[in-house]
CSV table of C-alpha atoms in Angstrom, one decimal:
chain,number,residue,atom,x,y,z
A,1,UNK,CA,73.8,21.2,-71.5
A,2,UNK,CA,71.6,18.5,-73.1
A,3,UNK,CA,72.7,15.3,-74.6
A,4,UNK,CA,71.4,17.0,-78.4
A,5,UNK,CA,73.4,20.2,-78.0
A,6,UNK,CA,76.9,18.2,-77.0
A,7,UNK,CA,76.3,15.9,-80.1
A,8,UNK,CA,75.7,18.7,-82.9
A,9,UNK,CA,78.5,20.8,-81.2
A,10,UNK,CA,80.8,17.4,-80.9
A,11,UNK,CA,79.9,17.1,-85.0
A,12,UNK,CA,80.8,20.2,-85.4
A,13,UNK,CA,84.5,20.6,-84.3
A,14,UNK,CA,85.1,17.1,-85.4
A,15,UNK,CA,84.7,18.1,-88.9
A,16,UNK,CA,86.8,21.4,-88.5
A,17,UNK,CA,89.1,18.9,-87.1
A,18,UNK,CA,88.5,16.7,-90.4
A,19,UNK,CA,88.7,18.9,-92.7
A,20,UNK,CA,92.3,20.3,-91.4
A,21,UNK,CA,93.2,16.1,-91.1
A,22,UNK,CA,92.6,16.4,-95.1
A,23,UNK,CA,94.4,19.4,-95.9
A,24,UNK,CA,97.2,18.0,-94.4
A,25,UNK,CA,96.6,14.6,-96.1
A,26,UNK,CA,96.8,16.5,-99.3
A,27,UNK,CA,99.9,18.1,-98.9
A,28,UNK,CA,101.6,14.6,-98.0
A,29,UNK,CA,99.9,13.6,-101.1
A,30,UNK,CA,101.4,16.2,-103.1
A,31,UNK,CA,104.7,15.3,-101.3
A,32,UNK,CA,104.9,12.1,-102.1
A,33,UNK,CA,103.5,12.3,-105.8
A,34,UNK,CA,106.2,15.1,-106.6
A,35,UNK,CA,109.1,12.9,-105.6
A,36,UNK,CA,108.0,10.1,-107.3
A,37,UNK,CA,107.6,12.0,-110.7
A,38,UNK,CA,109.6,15.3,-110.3
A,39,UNK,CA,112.6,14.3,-112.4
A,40,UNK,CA,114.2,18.0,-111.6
A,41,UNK,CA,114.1,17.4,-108.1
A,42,UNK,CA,117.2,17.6,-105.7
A,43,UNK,CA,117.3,14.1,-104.0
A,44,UNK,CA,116.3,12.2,-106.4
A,45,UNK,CA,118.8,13.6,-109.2
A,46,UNK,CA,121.8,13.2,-106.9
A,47,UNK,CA,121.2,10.0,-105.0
A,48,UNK,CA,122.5,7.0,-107.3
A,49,UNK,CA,120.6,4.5,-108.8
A,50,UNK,CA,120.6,1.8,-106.3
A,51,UNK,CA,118.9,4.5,-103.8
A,52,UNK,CA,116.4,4.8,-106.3
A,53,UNK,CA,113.6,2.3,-105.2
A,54,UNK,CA,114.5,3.7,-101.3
A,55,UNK,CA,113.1,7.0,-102.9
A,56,UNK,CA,110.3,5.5,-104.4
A,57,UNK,CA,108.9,3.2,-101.3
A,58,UNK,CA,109.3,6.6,-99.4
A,59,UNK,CA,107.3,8.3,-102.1
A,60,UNK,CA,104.6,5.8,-102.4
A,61,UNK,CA,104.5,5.4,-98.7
A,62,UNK,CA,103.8,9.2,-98.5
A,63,UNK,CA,101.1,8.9,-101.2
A,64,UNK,CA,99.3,6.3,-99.6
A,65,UNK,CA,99.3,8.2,-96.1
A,66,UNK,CA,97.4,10.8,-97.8
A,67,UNK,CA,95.2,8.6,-99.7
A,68,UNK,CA,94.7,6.5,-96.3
A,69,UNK,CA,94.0,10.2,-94.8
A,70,UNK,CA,91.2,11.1,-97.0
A,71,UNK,CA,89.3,7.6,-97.0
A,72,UNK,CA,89.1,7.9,-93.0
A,73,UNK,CA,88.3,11.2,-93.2
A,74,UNK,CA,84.7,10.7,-95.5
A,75,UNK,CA,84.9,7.8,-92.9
A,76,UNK,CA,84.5,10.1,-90.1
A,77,UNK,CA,82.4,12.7,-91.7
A,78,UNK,CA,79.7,10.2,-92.6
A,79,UNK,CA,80.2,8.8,-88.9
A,80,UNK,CA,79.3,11.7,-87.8
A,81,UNK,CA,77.1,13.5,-89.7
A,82,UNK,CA,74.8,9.8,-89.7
A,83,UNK,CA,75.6,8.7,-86.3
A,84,UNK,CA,76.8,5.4,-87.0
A,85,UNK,CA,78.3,4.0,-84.3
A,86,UNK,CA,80.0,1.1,-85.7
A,87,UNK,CA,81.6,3.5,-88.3
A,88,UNK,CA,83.0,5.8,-85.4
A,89,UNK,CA,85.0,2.8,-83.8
A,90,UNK,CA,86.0,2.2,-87.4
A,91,UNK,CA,87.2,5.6,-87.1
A,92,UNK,CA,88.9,5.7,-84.1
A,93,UNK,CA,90.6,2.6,-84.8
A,94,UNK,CA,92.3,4.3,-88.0
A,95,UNK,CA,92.9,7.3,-86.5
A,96,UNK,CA,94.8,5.1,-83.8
A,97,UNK,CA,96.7,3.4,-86.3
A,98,UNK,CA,97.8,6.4,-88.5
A,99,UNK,CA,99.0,8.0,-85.5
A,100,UNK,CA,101.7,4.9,-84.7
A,101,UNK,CA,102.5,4.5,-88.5
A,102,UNK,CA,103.0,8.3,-88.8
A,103,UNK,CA,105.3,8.6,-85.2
A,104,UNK,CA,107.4,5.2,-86.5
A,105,UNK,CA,108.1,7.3,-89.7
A,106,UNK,CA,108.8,10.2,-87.9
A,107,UNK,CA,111.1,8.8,-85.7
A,108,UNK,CA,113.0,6.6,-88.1
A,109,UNK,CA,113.4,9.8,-90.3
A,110,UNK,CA,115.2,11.8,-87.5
A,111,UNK,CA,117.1,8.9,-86.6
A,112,UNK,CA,118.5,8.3,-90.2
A,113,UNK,CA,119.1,12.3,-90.0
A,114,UNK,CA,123.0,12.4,-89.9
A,115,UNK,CA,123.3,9.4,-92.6
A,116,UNK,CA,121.1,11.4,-94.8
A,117,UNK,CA,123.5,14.1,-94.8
A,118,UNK,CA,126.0,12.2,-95.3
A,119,UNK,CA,125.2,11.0,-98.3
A,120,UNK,CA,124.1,14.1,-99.6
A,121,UNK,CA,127.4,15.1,-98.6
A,122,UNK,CA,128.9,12.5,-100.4
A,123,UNK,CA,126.7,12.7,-103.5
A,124,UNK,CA,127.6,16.0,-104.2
A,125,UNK,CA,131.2,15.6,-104.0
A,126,UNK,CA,130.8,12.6,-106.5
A,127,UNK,CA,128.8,15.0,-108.9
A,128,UNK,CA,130.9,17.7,-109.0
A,129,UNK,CA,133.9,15.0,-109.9
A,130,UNK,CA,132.1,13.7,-112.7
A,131,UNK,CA,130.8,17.3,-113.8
A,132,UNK,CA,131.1,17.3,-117.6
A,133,UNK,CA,132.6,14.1,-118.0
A,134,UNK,CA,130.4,11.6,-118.5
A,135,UNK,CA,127.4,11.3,-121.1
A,136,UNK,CA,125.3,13.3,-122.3
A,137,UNK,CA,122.1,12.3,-121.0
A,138,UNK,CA,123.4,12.5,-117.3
A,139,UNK,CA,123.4,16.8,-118.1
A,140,UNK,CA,120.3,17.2,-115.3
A,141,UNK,CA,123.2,16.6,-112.7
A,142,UNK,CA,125.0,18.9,-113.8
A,143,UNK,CA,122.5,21.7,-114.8
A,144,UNK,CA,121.3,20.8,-111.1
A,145,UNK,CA,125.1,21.6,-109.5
A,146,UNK,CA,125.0,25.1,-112.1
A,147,UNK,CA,121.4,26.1,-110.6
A,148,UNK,CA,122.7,26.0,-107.3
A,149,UNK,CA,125.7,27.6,-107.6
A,150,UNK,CA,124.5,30.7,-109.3
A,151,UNK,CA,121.2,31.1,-107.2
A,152,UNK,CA,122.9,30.8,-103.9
A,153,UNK,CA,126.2,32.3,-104.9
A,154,UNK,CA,128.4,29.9,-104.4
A,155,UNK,CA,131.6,27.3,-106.0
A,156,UNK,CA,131.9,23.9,-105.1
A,157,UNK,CA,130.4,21.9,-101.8
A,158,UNK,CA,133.2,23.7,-99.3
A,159,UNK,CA,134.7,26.0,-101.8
A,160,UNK,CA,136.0,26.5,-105.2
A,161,UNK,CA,139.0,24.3,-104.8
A,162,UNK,CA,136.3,20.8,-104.6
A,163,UNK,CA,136.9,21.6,-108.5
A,164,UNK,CA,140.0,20.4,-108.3
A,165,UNK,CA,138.7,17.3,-107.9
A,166,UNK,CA,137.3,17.3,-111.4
A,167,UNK,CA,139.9,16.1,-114.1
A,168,UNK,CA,138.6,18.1,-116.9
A,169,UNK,CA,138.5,21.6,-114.2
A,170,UNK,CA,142.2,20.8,-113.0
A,171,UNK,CA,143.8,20.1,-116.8
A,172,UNK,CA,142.3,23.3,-118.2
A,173,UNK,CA,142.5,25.3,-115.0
A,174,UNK,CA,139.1,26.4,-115.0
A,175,UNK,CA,135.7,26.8,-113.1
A,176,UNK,CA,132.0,26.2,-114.3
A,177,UNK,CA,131.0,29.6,-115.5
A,178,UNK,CA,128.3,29.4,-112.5
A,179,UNK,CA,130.9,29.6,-110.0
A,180,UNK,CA,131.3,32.9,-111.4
A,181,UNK,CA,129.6,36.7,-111.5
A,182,UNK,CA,130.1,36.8,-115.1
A,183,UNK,CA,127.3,37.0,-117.6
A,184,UNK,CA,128.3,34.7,-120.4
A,185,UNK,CA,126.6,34.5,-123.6
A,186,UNK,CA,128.2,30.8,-124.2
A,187,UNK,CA,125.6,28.4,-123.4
A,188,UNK,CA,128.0,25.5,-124.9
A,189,UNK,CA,127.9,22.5,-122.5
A,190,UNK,CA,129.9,22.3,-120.2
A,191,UNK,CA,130.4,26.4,-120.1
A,192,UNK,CA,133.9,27.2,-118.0
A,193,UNK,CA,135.7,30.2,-117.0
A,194,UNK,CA,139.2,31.0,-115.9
A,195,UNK,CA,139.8,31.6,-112.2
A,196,UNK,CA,139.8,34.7,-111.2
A,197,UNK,CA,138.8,37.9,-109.0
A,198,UNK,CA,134.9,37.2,-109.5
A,199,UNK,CA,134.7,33.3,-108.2
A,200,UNK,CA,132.2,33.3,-105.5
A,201,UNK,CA,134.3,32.7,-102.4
A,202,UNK,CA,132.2,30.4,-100.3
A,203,UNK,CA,130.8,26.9,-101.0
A,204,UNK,CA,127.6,25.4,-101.1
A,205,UNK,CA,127.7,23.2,-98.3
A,206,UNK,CA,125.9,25.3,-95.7
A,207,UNK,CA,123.0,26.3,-98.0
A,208,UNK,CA,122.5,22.5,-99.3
A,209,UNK,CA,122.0,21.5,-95.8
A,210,UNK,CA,119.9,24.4,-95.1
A,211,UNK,CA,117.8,23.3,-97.9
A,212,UNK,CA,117.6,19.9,-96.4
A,213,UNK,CA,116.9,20.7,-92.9
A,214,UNK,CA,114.2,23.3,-94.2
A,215,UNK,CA,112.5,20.3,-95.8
A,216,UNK,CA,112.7,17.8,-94.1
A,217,UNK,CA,111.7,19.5,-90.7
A,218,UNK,CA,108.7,21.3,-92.6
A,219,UNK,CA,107.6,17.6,-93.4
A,220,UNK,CA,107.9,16.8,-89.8
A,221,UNK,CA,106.4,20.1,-88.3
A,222,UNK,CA,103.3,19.3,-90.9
A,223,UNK,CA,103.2,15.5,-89.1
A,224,UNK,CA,103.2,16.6,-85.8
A,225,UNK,CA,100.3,18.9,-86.4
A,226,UNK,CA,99.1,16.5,-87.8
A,227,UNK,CA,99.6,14.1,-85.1
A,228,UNK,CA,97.8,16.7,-82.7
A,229,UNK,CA,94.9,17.1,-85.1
A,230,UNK,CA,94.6,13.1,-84.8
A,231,UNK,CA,94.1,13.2,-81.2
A,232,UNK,CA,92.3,16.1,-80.9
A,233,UNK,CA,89.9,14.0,-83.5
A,234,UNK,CA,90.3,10.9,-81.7
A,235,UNK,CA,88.9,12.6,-77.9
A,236,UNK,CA,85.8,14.1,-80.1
A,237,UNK,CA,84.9,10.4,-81.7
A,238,UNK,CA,85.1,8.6,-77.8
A,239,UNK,CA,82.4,11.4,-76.7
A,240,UNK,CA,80.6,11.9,-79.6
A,241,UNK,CA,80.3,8.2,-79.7
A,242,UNK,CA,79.7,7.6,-75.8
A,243,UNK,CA,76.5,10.7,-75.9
A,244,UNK,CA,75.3,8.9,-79.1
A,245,UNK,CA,75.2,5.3,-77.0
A,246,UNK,CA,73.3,6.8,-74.4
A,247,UNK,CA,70.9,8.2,-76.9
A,248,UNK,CA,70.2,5.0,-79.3
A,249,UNK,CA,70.9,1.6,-79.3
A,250,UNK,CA,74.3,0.2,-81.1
A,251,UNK,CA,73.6,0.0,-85.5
């Protein structure tokens, strides 16, 4: 095969290969920017406020990958479409680069795996203590805790007796009315109903982490493509570069 023919097919996959490297970059992107401003979400309304900036380096950080993303991608599409050499080491380089940033995060996430449940854990326990007792303003929590409960069916992190932790649940002997089957037309805050034969049986615990595994390891399935797509990327910028060398002299 000629020298030409390897170079326009080289171009070719490299920017199938690019424009899956941006896709990807875009949904990090969109990652990062809906933690950041998602003020619903279900980290960021449970962990406290002192976690707060953790949450927002990590959001930042994931908005910056997919920024960093789609620069070296236009990078490598104007590389290769104009055959400048010195902007396919540029390339390379980045590509290089993203792929150790991007296996450092990877790696420190599944380390910090177990604390992260933890404190989810933890934070969960604390919210459903404080359900309906502090002020007003704080009533995203505990929406948040209701929302669970009825769309997955359940009472409490373990079971229905973690409301027993709750000093307004334990003096009045009740449960939040979305630990129940019961369709009530009191939307009075906080809305509670007696125990009885229609409290879901089965806590939350298992679908929370469910959640969070779900998410988390989507986030790291979508790196490791991406990780794949880099080298893949990275093999076609070394050739397409070396038959372009042999063709012209170094711009």
């Amino acid at each position: 095969m000629k020298g030409d023919a390897k170079i326009q097919i080289l171009k070719y996959f490299l920017n199938i290969f690019n424009g899956i490297f941006l896709i990807i970059g875009a949904i990090i992107l969109a990652c990062g920017s809906w933690i950041l401003w998602d003020g619903n979400s279900f980290i960021g309304t449970l962990l406290p406020p002192d976690h707060q900036n953790v949450l927002s380096v990590s959001a930042y950080g994931l908005i910056a990958i997919g920024i960093t993303v789609t620069i070296v991608c236009l990078v490598g599409c104007i590389a290769s479409i104009k055959e400048v050499k010195c902007l396919l080491i540029l390339y390379f380089i980045s590509l290089v680069l993203i792929f150790i940033v991007q296996l450092a995060v990877g790696l420190a996430v599944l380390s910090q795996y177990n604390k992260i449940v933890t404190t989810m854990n933890e934070k969960t326990i604390e919210a459903i203590k404080h359900y309906g007792n502090d002020s007003f303003s704080k009533e995203l929590k505990w929406n948040l805790l209701d929302v669970i409960q009825k769309e997955f069916q359940c009472c409490g992190y373990y079971n229905s007796t973690d409301w027993e932790q709750n000093d307004l649940m334990l003096l009045n002997k009740t449960l939040p009315c979305s630990c129940s089957s019961y369709i009530v037309v009191d939307s009075t805050f906080p809305c509670t109903v007696v125990e009885g034969a229609d409290i879901y049986p089965k806590g939350c615990s298992e679908e929370i982490k469910q959640w969070l595994s779900g998410n988390i390891f989507a986030l790291l399935g979508a790196a490791a493509v991406l990780l794949l797509v880099q080298v893949l990327q990275f093999i076609m910028a070394v050739y397409l570069l070396k038959y372009i060398k042999k063709r012209k002299p170094l711009i």
